[in-house]
Amino acid sequence: MKLYNYFRSGTSFRVRIALNLKGLDYDYVSVHLAKGEQHGAAYRAISPDGLVPVLDVQGQPDEALLSQSMAIIEYLDETHPEPPLLPRDPLGRARVRALAQTIACEIHPINNLRILKYLAAPLGLDEAQRTAWYNHWVMEGLRAYERRLQDLAEERARRGLPPSVYSYGDHPTLADCCLVPQIVNGRRFGLEYEGIPLTLAVYERCMQLDAFQRAHPSRCPDAE
Amino acid sequence: MKLYNYFRSGTSFRVRIALNLKGLDYDYVSVHLAKGEQHGAAYRAISPDGLVPVLDVQGQPDEALLSQSMAIIEYLDETHPEPPLLPRDPLGRARVRALAQTIACEIHPINNLRILKYLAAPLGLDEAQRTAWYNHWVMEGLRAYERRLQDLAEERARRGLPPSVYSYGDHPTLADCCLVPQIVNGRRFGLEYEGIPLTLAVYERCMQLDAFQRAHPSRCPDAE
């Protein structure tokens, strides 16, 4: 497998974590977003919308270029079931997907590079306004994530279950693959993450795992 | 089942379509976003982040409040498998999810009510700037959707298959549940959708189906 990605891209980071959790080897192909490589003809032939990541899954079992990080991770989970990245029961799966989408639909799209660039030009917002924008939407989303973790913790307590180790249960899931890159990204912007203790505790526990450590931007071949 | 939603919310519209495609009855509970009902204590007890839609699935088969539209639709597909809203093969599922996420992660989050409000205040952008923002991101995303449909059409042609009727194959999928509300929403902003003929043709074919027609904002009990 070949992963077209970028060290600082949060969506790329998600897929690197999933590949590591599954124990799958892959070739790392860097697409340098800050230099604009995603707009070049060579990459547009791989990814018509110029987005990373793209996973090339030649022959395992399909011949295809896959895009959209959550879709890629679900594909990996369906084609390489162990260890599972989603629970087996429909309710648990809905919970994990909702957690993942709280990051992937409520936070990340509003704060990625292309949006921040558009705020600078044509909109002409200064750095303080852009940082306020970033912080506002990240914390809005992470507070929602925290409330979901609280609700799930109460539900487990009612059922006599011990607290979750990760976002949902005792094993990392799709939700953790989305959460960790968002936390790492926000640190670059100086966020201190006050008021979300459950979320931060999950992050810390994930970062103790080799699969998460090896996927970190600082460990990527194109890290700066 | 009980659906907490709002006639004009695109994510609510997605779930209404899926419920109709599955032939499932539900109680329509209106949460009036423009009046701010999502911020009231009553609704916050249902939805801690104040987002719609929420599906209450008491006893079928779980007792739970589900959130995030794509997670809800996948839950409905897993608990009520017929007619399927995702293909059976992993590659097909990845394709449909990527199409859905092109709408749900690349377009909708950047253009929903709370973002447009923030652009107005505190950022102080005027209506022309907000409309330009809306149009830019919607068309950026829909052109990506169109290129995906083109790629899929070429792939089908190579395999000797007839063109897709809907976004992926001969039956409506999760992708169509996401696409149609986005097209309807953009029309309110005056978008004319030039240069995306395959996408518009899929939209038109979906809108010939009763399940899509009945889910339309204009047919909702809280329509204005």
CSV table of C-alpha atoms in Angstrom, one decimal:
chain,number,residue,atom,x,y,z
A,1,MET,CA,0.0,0.0,0.0
A,2,LYS,CA,1.0,3.6,-0.7
A,3,LEU,CA,-0.1,6.5,1.4
A,4,TYR,CA,-0.1,10.0,-0.3
A,5,ASN,CA,0.1,12.3,2.7
A,6,TYR,CA,1.7,15.2,4.5
A,7,PHE,CA,3.3,15.2,7.9
A,8,ARG,CA,1.2,18.1,9.3
A,9,SER,CA,-2.1,17.0,7.8
A,10,GLY,CA,-4.5,15.9,10.5
A,11,THR,CA,-6.5,13.7,8.2
A,12,SER,CA,-3.2,12.0,7.0
A,13,PHE,CA,-2.3,11.4,10.6
A,14,ARG,CA,-5.6,9.6,11.2
A,15,VAL,CA,-4.9,7.1,8.5
A,16,ARG,CA,-1.3,6.6,9.6
A,17,ILE,CA,-2.5,5.7,13.1
A,18,ALA,CA,-5.1,3.2,11.6
A,19,LEU,CA,-2.5,1.6,9.4
A,20,ASN,CA,-0.1,1.2,12.4
A,21,LEU,CA,-2.9,-0.2,14.7
A,22,LYS,CA,-3.7,-2.8,12.0
A,23,GLY,CA,0.0,-3.6,11.7
A,24,LEU,CA,0.0,-2.8,8.0
A,25,ASP,CA,3.2,-1.7,6.2
A,26,TYR,CA,2.9,1.2,3.7
A,27,ASP,CA,5.1,3.4,1.5
A,28,TYR,CA,5.0,7.0,2.6
A,29,VAL,CA,4.6,9.4,-0.3
A,30,SER,CA,4.9,13.1,0.8
A,31,VAL,CA,2.7,15.7,-0.8
A,32,HIS,CA,4.0,19.0,0.5
A,33,LEU,CA,0.8,21.1,1.1
A,34,ALA,CA,2.6,24.2,2.3
A,35,LYS,CA,4.6,24.2,-1.0
A,36,GLY,CA,1.4,23.6,-3.0
A,37,GLU,CA,2.3,20.2,-4.4
A,38,GLN,CA,-1.3,19.2,-4.1
A,39,HIS,CA,-2.2,21.6,-6.9
A,40,GLY,CA,0.3,20.2,-9.4
A,41,ALA,CA,-0.8,18.0,-12.4
A,42,ALA,CA,1.1,15.0,-11.0
A,43,TYR,CA,-0.9,14.9,-7.8
A,44,ARG,CA,-4.2,15.9,-9.5
A,45,ALA,CA,-4.0,12.7,-11.5
A,46,ILE,CA,-3.9,10.8,-8.1
A,47,SER,CA,-6.4,13.0,-6.3
A,48,PRO,CA,-8.8,15.1,-8.5
A,49,ASP,CA,-9.7,17.4,-5.6
A,50,GLY,CA,-6.1,17.8,-4.5
A,51,LEU,CA,-6.8,16.6,-1.0
A,52,VAL,CA,-4.6,14.3,1.1
A,53,PRO,CA,-4.6,11.6,2.2
A,54,VAL,CA,-5.1,9.1,-0.6
A,55,LEU,CA,-4.4,5.4,0.0
A,56,ASP,CA,-3.4,3.3,-3.0
A,57,VAL,CA,-4.5,-0.2,-2.3
A,58,GLN,CA,-3.3,-2.0,-5.4
A,59,GLY,CA,-4.2,-5.6,-5.1
A,60,GLN,CA,-5.2,-5.8,-1.4
A,61,PRO,CA,-7.8,-6.8,-2.3
A,62,ASP,CA,-8.8,-4.0,-4.7
A,63,GLU,CA,-7.0,-1.9,-7.3
A,64,ALA,CA,-7.9,1.5,-6.3
A,65,LEU,CA,-7.1,5.0,-5.0
A,66,LEU,CA,-9.1,5.7,-1.9
A,67,SER,CA,-9.8,9.1,-0.4
A,68,GLN,CA,-11.5,10.7,2.6
A,69,SER,CA,-9.8,9.6,5.8
A,70,MET,CA,-12.8,8.1,7.6
A,71,ALA,CA,-13.8,6.1,4.5
A,72,ILE,CA,-10.3,4.8,4.2
A,73,ILE,CA,-10.2,3.7,7.9
A,74,GLU,CA,-13.5,1.9,7.6
A,75,TYR,CA,-12.2,0.2,4.4
A,76,LEU,CA,-9.1,-0.9,6.3
A,77,ASP,CA,-11.3,-2.2,9.1
A,78,GLU,CA,-13.5,-4.2,6.8
A,79,THR,CA,-10.6,-5.7,4.8
A,80,HIS,CA,-8.3,-6.3,7.8
A,81,PRO,CA,-10.7,-6.9,10.7
A,82,GLU,CA,-8.1,-7.4,13.5
A,83,PRO,CA,-7.8,-5.5,15.8
A,84,PRO,CA,-11.2,-4.0,15.2
A,85,LEU,CA,-11.5,-0.2,15.1
A,86,LEU,CA,-15.2,-0.2,15.6
A,87,PRO,CA,-17.3,-2.1,18.2
A,88,ARG,CA,-19.4,-5.1,16.9
A,89,ASP,CA,-22.8,-3.9,18.0
A,90,PRO,CA,-24.7,-1.2,16.0
A,91,LEU,CA,-25.2,1.1,19.0
A,92,GLY,CA,-21.5,1.0,19.8
A,93,ARG,CA,-20.6,1.6,16.2
A,94,ALA,CA,-23.0,4.6,16.1
A,95,ARG,CA,-21.4,6.0,19.2
A,96,VAL,CA,-17.8,5.7,17.9
A,97,ARG,CA,-18.8,7.1,14.5
A,98,ALA,CA,-20.5,10.1,16.2
A,99,LEU,CA,-17.4,10.8,18.2
A,100,ALA,CA,-15.2,10.6,15.1
A,101,GLN,CA,-17.6,12.9,13.2
A,102,THR,CA,-17.6,15.4,16.0
A,103,ILE,CA,-13.9,15.9,15.1
A,104,ALA,CA,-14.2,15.2,11.4
A,105,CYS,CA,-17.4,17.2,10.6
A,106,GLU,CA,-17.5,19.8,13.4
A,107,ILE,CA,-13.9,20.9,13.9
A,108,HIS,CA,-11.4,19.9,11.3
A,109,PRO,CA,-13.1,21.2,8.1
A,110,ILE,CA,-13.5,24.7,9.5
A,111,ASN,CA,-9.8,25.0,10.5
A,112,ASN,CA,-7.7,23.4,7.9
A,113,LEU,CA,-5.1,25.1,5.8
A,114,ARG,CA,-7.3,26.1,2.9
A,115,ILE,CA,-9.8,27.8,5.2
A,116,LEU,CA,-7.2,29.7,7.2
A,117,LYS,CA,-5.7,30.9,3.9
A,118,TYR,CA,-9.0,32.1,2.6
A,119,LEU,CA,-9.5,34.1,5.9
A,120,ALA,CA,-6.2,35.8,5.2
A,121,ALA,CA,-7.0,36.4,1.5
A,122,PRO,CA,-9.4,37.4,0.1
A,123,LEU,CA,-11.0,38.2,3.5
A,124,GLY,CA,-8.1,40.1,4.9
A,125,LEU,CA,-8.4,38.9,8.5
A,126,ASP,CA,-5.3,39.5,10.6
A,127,GLU,CA,-3.5,36.8,12.5
A,128,ALA,CA,-5.2,37.5,15.8
A,129,GLN,CA,-8.6,37.1,14.1
A,130,ARG,CA,-7.5,33.9,12.4
A,131,THR,CA,-6.2,32.5,15.7
A,132,ALA,CA,-9.5,33.5,17.5
A,133,TRP,CA,-11.4,31.7,14.7
A,134,TYR,CA,-9.3,28.6,15.1
A,135,ASN,CA,-9.5,28.5,18.9
A,136,HIS,CA,-13.3,29.1,18.9
A,137,TRP,CA,-14.2,26.2,16.6
A,138,VAL,CA,-11.7,23.8,18.0
A,139,MET,CA,-12.8,24.4,21.6
A,140,GLU,CA,-16.5,24.4,20.6
A,141,GLY,CA,-16.0,21.0,19.1
A,142,LEU,CA,-13.8,19.5,21.8
A,143,ARG,CA,-16.3,20.6,24.5
A,144,ALA,CA,-18.9,18.7,22.6
A,145,TYR,CA,-16.5,15.7,22.5
A,146,GLU,CA,-16.0,16.0,26.3
A,147,ARG,CA,-19.7,16.0,27.0
A,148,ARG,CA,-20.1,12.9,24.8
A,149,LEU,CA,-17.4,11.2,26.9
A,150,GLN,CA,-19.1,12.3,30.1
A,151,ASP,CA,-22.4,10.8,28.9
A,152,LEU,CA,-20.8,7.6,27.8
A,153,ALA,CA,-19.0,7.4,31.2
A,154,GLU,CA,-22.3,7.8,33.1
A,155,GLU,CA,-23.9,5.2,30.9
A,156,ARG,CA,-21.1,2.7,31.7
A,157,ALA,CA,-21.3,3.5,35.4
A,158,ARG,CA,-25.1,2.8,35.3
A,159,ARG,CA,-24.3,-0.6,33.7
A,160,GLY,CA,-21.7,-1.4,36.3
A,161,LEU,CA,-18.8,-1.2,33.7
A,162,PRO,CA,-15.4,0.3,34.5
A,163,PRO,CA,-14.5,3.6,32.9
A,164,SER,CA,-13.3,3.5,29.3
A,165,VAL,CA,-9.6,3.5,28.7
A,166,TYR,CA,-9.8,5.1,25.3
A,167,SER,CA,-12.7,7.2,23.8
A,168,TYR,CA,-14.9,4.2,23.7
A,169,GLY,CA,-14.0,1.1,25.6
A,170,ASP,CA,-10.7,-0.7,26.2
A,171,HIS,CA,-9.2,-0.5,22.7
A,172,PRO,CA,-8.4,2.4,20.3
A,173,THR,CA,-11.1,3.0,17.7
A,174,LEU,CA,-11.9,5.2,14.8
A,175,ALA,CA,-12.7,8.0,17.3
A,176,ASP,CA,-9.2,8.0,18.7
A,177,CYS,CA,-7.7,8.0,15.2
A,178,CYS,CA,-9.6,11.3,14.7
A,179,LEU,CA,-9.1,12.8,18.2
A,180,VAL,CA,-5.4,12.6,18.6
A,181,PRO,CA,-4.4,14.5,15.4
A,182,GLN,CA,-6.8,17.3,16.4
A,183,ILE,CA,-5.2,17.7,19.8
A,184,VAL,CA,-1.7,17.7,18.3
A,185,ASN,CA,-2.7,20.2,15.7
A,186,GLY,CA,-4.2,22.6,18.3
A,187,ARG,CA,-1.0,22.6,20.4
A,188,ARG,CA,0.7,24.2,17.4
A,189,PHE,CA,-1.7,27.1,17.7
A,190,GLY,CA,-1.0,27.4,21.4
A,191,LEU,CA,-4.3,25.9,22.7
A,192,GLU,CA,-4.1,24.8,26.3
A,193,TYR,CA,-7.3,22.8,26.3
A,194,GLU,CA,-8.8,23.8,29.6
A,195,GLY,CA,-12.0,22.2,30.8
A,196,ILE,CA,-11.8,18.9,28.8
A,197,PRO,CA,-10.1,16.6,31.2
A,198,LEU,CA,-11.6,13.3,30.0
A,199,THR,CA,-10.6,14.1,26.4
A,200,LEU,CA,-7.0,14.9,27.4
A,201,ALA,CA,-6.7,11.8,29.5
A,202,VAL,CA,-7.8,9.7,26.4
A,203,TYR,CA,-5.2,11.6,24.3
A,204,GLU,CA,-2.5,10.9,26.8
A,205,ARG,CA,-3.3,7.2,26.9
A,206,CYS,CA,-3.3,6.9,23.2
A,207,MET,CA,0.0,8.6,23.0
A,208,GLN,CA,1.5,5.9,25.1
A,209,LEU,CA,0.9,3.4,22.3
A,210,ASP,CA,3.5,2.8,19.7
A,211,ALA,CA,1.0,3.0,16.8
A,212,PHE,CA,0.1,6.6,17.7
A,213,GLN,CA,3.7,7.6,18.4
A,214,ARG,CA,5.0,6.3,15.1
A,215,ALA,CA,2.3,8.2,13.2
A,216,HIS,CA,3.1,11.5,14.9
A,217,PRO,CA,4.1,14.3,12.5
A,218,SER,CA,7.5,14.6,14.1
A,219,ARG,CA,8.3,11.0,13.1
A,220,CYS,CA,7.3,11.5,9.4
A,221,PRO,CA,10.0,11.4,6.7
A,222,ASP,CA,8.9,14.9,5.5
A,223,ALA,CA,8.8,16.5,9.0
A,224,GLU,CA,10.4,19.9,9.3
B,1,MET,CA,-38.6,6.5,16.6
B,2,LYS,CA,-38.4,10.2,17.2
B,3,LEU,CA,-36.4,12.6,15.1
B,4,TYR,CA,-35.4,15.9,16.6
B,5,ASN,CA,-34.7,18.1,13.6
B,6,TYR,CA,-35.4,21.3,11.7
B,7,PHE,CA,-36.9,21.7,8.2
B,8,ARG,CA,-34.0,23.7,6.8
B,9,SER,CA,-31.2,21.8,8.4
B,10,GLY,CA,-29.4,19.9,5.7
B,11,THR,CA,-28.1,17.2,8.1
B,12,SER,CA,-31.7,16.6,9.3
B,13,PHE,CA,-32.9,16.3,5.7
B,14,ARG,CA,-30.3,13.5,5.1
B,15,VAL,CA,-31.7,11.5,8.0
B,16,ARG,CA,-35.3,12.1,6.9
B,17,ILE,CA,-34.4,10.7,3.4
B,18,ALA,CA,-32.8,7.6,4.9
B,19,LEU,CA,-35.8,6.9,7.2
B,20,ASN,CA,-38.1,7.2,4.2
B,21,LEU,CA,-35.9,5.0,2.0
B,22,LYS,CA,-36.0,2.4,4.8
B,23,GLY,CA,-39.8,2.7,5.1
B,24,LEU,CA,-39.5,3.6,8.8
B,25,ASP,CA,-42.2,5.8,10.5
B,26,TYR,CA,-41.0,8.4,12.9
B,27,ASP,CA,-42.3,11.3,15.0
B,28,TYR,CA,-41.1,14.7,13.8
B,29,VAL,CA,-40.0,16.9,16.6
B,30,SER,CA,-39.1,20.4,15.5
B,31,VAL,CA,-36.1,22.3,17.0
B,32,HIS,CA,-36.3,25.8,15.6
B,33,LEU,CA,-32.7,26.7,14.9
B,34,ALA,CA,-33.4,30.2,13.6
B,35,LYS,CA,-35.3,31.0,16.9
B,36,GLY,CA,-32.4,29.5,18.9
B,37,GLU,CA,-34.4,26.6,20.4
B,38,GLN,CA,-31.2,24.4,20.2
B,39,HIS,CA,-29.6,26.5,22.9
B,40,GLY,CA,-32.5,26.0,25.4
B,41,ALA,CA,-32.1,23.7,28.5
B,42,ALA,CA,-34.8,21.4,27.2
B,43,TYR,CA,-33.0,20.6,24.0
B,44,ARG,CA,-29.5,20.6,25.6
B,45,ALA,CA,-30.8,17.6,27.7
B,46,ILE,CA,-31.4,15.8,24.5
B,47,SER,CA,-28.3,17.0,22.6
B,48,PRO,CA,-25.4,18.3,24.7
B,49,ASP,CA,-23.9,20.1,21.7
B,50,GLY,CA,-27.1,21.6,20.6
B,51,LEU,CA,-26.8,20.2,17.1
B,52,VAL,CA,-29.6,18.6,15.1
B,53,PRO,CA,-30.5,16.0,14.1
B,54,VAL,CA,-30.9,13.6,17.0
B,55,LEU,CA,-32.7,10.3,16.5
B,56,ASP,CA,-34.3,8.7,19.6
B,57,VAL,CA,-34.4,4.9,18.9
B,58,GLN,CA,-36.1,3.8,22.1
B,59,GLY,CA,-36.4,0.0,22.0
B,60,GLN,CA,-35.5,-0.5,18.3
B,61,PRO,CA,-33.3,-2.3,19.2
B,62,ASP,CA,-31.5,0.1,21.5
B,63,GLU,CA,-32.5,2.7,24.0
B,64,ALA,CA,-30.5,5.7,22.9
B,65,LEU,CA,-30.3,9.1,21.5
B,66,LEU,CA,-28.1,9.1,18.4
B,67,SER,CA,-26.4,12.0,16.8
B,68,GLN,CA,-24.3,12.9,13.8
B,69,SER,CA,-26.3,12.3,10.6
B,70,MET,CA,-23.9,9.9,8.8
B,71,ALA,CA,-23.5,7.8,12.0
B,72,ILE,CA,-27.3,7.7,12.3
B,73,ILE,CA,-27.8,6.6,8.7
B,74,GLU,CA,-25.2,3.8,9.1
B,75,TYR,CA,-26.9,2.7,12.3
B,76,LEU,CA,-30.3,2.6,10.4
B,77,ASP,CA,-28.6,0.6,7.6
B,78,GLU,CA,-27.1,-1.9,10.1
B,79,THR,CA,-30.3,-2.4,12.1
B,80,HIS,CA,-32.7,-2.3,9.1
B,81,PRO,CA,-30.7,-3.8,6.2
B,82,GLU,CA,-33.3,-3.5,3.4
B,83,PRO,CA,-33.0,-1.7,1.1
B,84,PRO,CA,-29.2,-1.2,1.6
B,85,LEU,CA,-27.8,2.3,1.6
B,86,LEU,CA,-24.2,1.0,1.1
B,87,PRO,CA,-22.9,-1.5,-1.4
B,88,ARG,CA,-21.9,-4.9,0.0
B,89,ASP,CA,-18.3,-4.9,-1.2
B,90,PRO,CA,-15.6,-3.0,0.8
B,91,LEU,CA,-14.4,-1.0,-2.2
B,92,GLY,CA,-18.0,0.1,-3.1
B,93,ARG,CA,-18.6,1.1,0.5
B,94,ALA,CA,-15.4,3.1,0.5
B,95,ARG,CA,-16.5,4.9,-2.7
B,96,VAL,CA,-20.0,5.7,-1.3
B,97,ARG,CA,-18.6,6.9,2.0
B,98,ALA,CA,-16.0,9.1,0.3
B,99,LEU,CA,-18.8,10.7,-1.8
B,100,ALA,CA,-20.9,11.3,1.3
B,101,GLN,CA,-17.9,12.7,3.1
B,102,THR,CA,-17.1,15.0,0.2
B,103,ILE,CA,-20.4,16.7,1.1
B,104,ALA,CA,-20.4,16.1,4.9
B,105,CYS,CA,-16.7,17.0,5.6
B,106,GLU,CA,-15.8,19.4,2.7
B,107,ILE,CA,-18.9,21.5,2.1
B,108,HIS,CA,-21.5,21.5,4.8
B,109,PRO,CA,-19.5,22.2,8.0
B,110,ILE,CA,-18.0,25.4,6.4
B,111,ASN,CA,-21.4,26.8,5.4
B,112,ASN,CA,-23.9,26.0,8.0
B,113,LEU,CA,-25.9,28.6,10.1
B,114,ARG,CA,-23.4,28.9,12.9
B,115,ILE,CA,-20.5,29.6,10.6
B,116,LEU,CA,-22.4,32.2,8.6
B,117,LYS,CA,-23.4,33.9,11.8
B,118,TYR,CA,-19.8,34.0,13.0
B,119,LEU,CA,-18.8,35.6,9.7
B,120,ALA,CA,-21.4,38.3,10.3
B,121,ALA,CA,-20.4,38.8,14.0
B,122,PRO,CA,-17.8,39.0,15.4
B,123,LEU,CA,-16.0,39.1,12.0
B,124,GLY,CA,-18.2,41.8,10.6
B,125,LEU,CA,-18.3,40.5,7.0
B,126,ASP,CA,-21.1,41.9,4.8
B,127,GLU,CA,-23.7,39.9,3.0
B,128,ALA,CA,-21.8,40.0,-0.3
B,129,GLN,CA,-18.7,38.5,1.4
B,130,ARG,CA,-20.7,35.9,3.2
B,131,THR,CA,-22.4,34.9,-0.1
B,132,ALA,CA,-19.1,34.7,-1.8
B,133,TRP,CA,-17.8,32.5,1.0
B,134,TYR,CA,-20.8,30.2,0.7
B,135,ASN,CA,-20.6,29.9,-3.0
B,136,HIS,CA,-16.8,29.4,-3.1
B,137,TRP,CA,-16.9,26.4,-0.7
B,138,VAL,CA,-20.0,24.8,-2.1
B,139,MET,CA,-18.8,24.9,-5.7
B,140,GLU,CA,-15.3,23.8,-4.7
B,141,GLY,CA,-16.8,20.7,-3.0
B,142,LEU,CA,-19.4,20.0,-5.7
B,143,ARG,CA,-16.8,20.2,-8.4
B,144,ALA,CA,-14.8,17.5,-6.5
B,145,TYR,CA,-18.1,15.5,-6.3
B,146,GLU,CA,-18.5,15.9,-10.1
B,147,ARG,CA,-14.9,14.6,-10.7
B,148,ARG,CA,-15.6,11.6,-8.5
B,149,LEU,CA,-18.7,10.8,-10.5
B,150,GLN,CA,-16.7,11.2,-13.7
B,151,ASP,CA,-14.0,8.8,-12.4
B,152,LEU,CA,-16.6,6.3,-11.3
B,153,ALA,CA,-18.4,6.6,-14.7
B,154,GLU,CA,-15.1,5.9,-16.5
B,155,GLU,CA,-14.4,2.9,-14.3
B,156,ARG,CA,-17.9,1.5,-15.0
B,157,ALA,CA,-17.4,2.0,-18.7
B,158,ARG,CA,-14.1,0.1,-18.6
B,159,ARG,CA,-15.8,-2.7,-16.9
B,160,GLY,CA,-18.6,-2.8,-19.5
B,161,LEU,CA,-21.3,-1.6,-17.0
B,162,PRO,CA,-24.1,0.8,-17.8
B,163,PRO,CA,-23.9,4.3,-16.3
B,164,SER,CA,-25.0,4.8,-12.7
B,165,VAL,CA,-28.5,5.9,-12.1
B,166,TYR,CA,-27.7,7.5,-8.8
B,167,SER,CA,-24.4,8.6,-7.3
B,168,TYR,CA,-23.2,5.0,-7.1
B,169,GLY,CA,-25.1,2.3,-9.0
B,170,ASP,CA,-28.8,1.7,-9.5
B,171,HIS,CA,-30.1,2.4,-6.0
B,172,PRO,CA,-29.9,5.5,-3.7
B,173,THR,CA,-27.1,5.3,-1.1
B,174,LEU,CA,-25.7,7.3,1.8
B,175,ALA,CA,-24.1,9.5,-0.8
B,176,ASP,CA,-27.4,10.6,-2.3
B,177,CYS,CA,-28.8,11.2,1.2
B,178,CYS,CA,-26.0,13.8,1.6
B,179,LEU,CA,-25.9,15.2,-1.9
B,180,VAL,CA,-29.6,16.2,-2.3
B,181,PRO,CA,-29.9,18.4,0.8
B,182,GLN,CA,-26.7,20.2,-0.2
B,183,ILE,CA,-28.1,21.0,-3.7
B,184,VAL,CA,-31.4,22.1,-2.2
B,185,ASN,CA,-29.7,24.4,0.3
B,186,GLY,CA,-27.5,26.0,-2.3
B,187,ARG,CA,-30.5,26.9,-4.4
B,188,ARG,CA,-31.7,29.1,-1.5
B,189,PHE,CA,-28.5,31.1,-1.9
B,190,GLY,CA,-29.1,31.5,-5.6
B,191,LEU,CA,-26.4,29.0,-6.8
B,192,GLU,CA,-26.9,27.9,-10.4
B,193,TYR,CA,-24.5,25.0,-10.4
B,194,GLU,CA,-22.8,25.4,-13.7
B,195,GLY,CA,-20.3,22.8,-14.8
B,196,ILE,CA,-21.6,19.9,-12.7
B,197,PRO,CA,-24.0,18.1,-15.1
B,198,LEU,CA,-23.5,14.5,-13.7
B,199,THR,CA,-24.2,15.7,-10.2
B,200,LEU,CA,-27.3,17.6,-11.2
B,201,ALA,CA,-28.6,14.7,-13.2
B,202,VAL,CA,-28.3,12.5,-10.1
B,203,TYR,CA,-30.1,15.1,-8.0
B,204,GLU,CA,-32.9,15.2,-10.5
B,205,ARG,CA,-33.3,11.4,-10.5
B,206,CYS,CA,-33.3,11.3,-6.7
B,207,MET,CA,-36.0,14.0,-6.6
B,208,GLN,CA,-38.3,11.8,-8.7
B,209,LEU,CA,-38.4,9.4,-5.8
B,210,ASP,CA,-41.1,9.6,-3.1
B,211,ALA,CA,-38.6,9.1,-0.3
B,212,PHE,CA,-36.7,12.3,-1.3
B,213,GLN,CA,-39.8,14.3,-2.1
B,214,ARG,CA,-41.4,13.6,1.3
B,215,ALA,CA,-38.2,14.6,3.1
B,216,HIS,CA,-37.9,18.0,1.4
B,217,PRO,CA,-38.0,21.0,3.7
B,218,SER,CA,-41.1,22.4,2.1
B,219,ARG,CA,-43.0,19.2,3.2
B,220,CYS,CA,-42.0,19.4,6.8
B,221,PRO,CA,-44.4,20.3,9.6
B,222,ASP,CA,-42.3,23.3,10.7
B,223,ALA,CA,-41.8,24.7,7.1
B,224,GLU,CA,-42.2,28.4,6.7
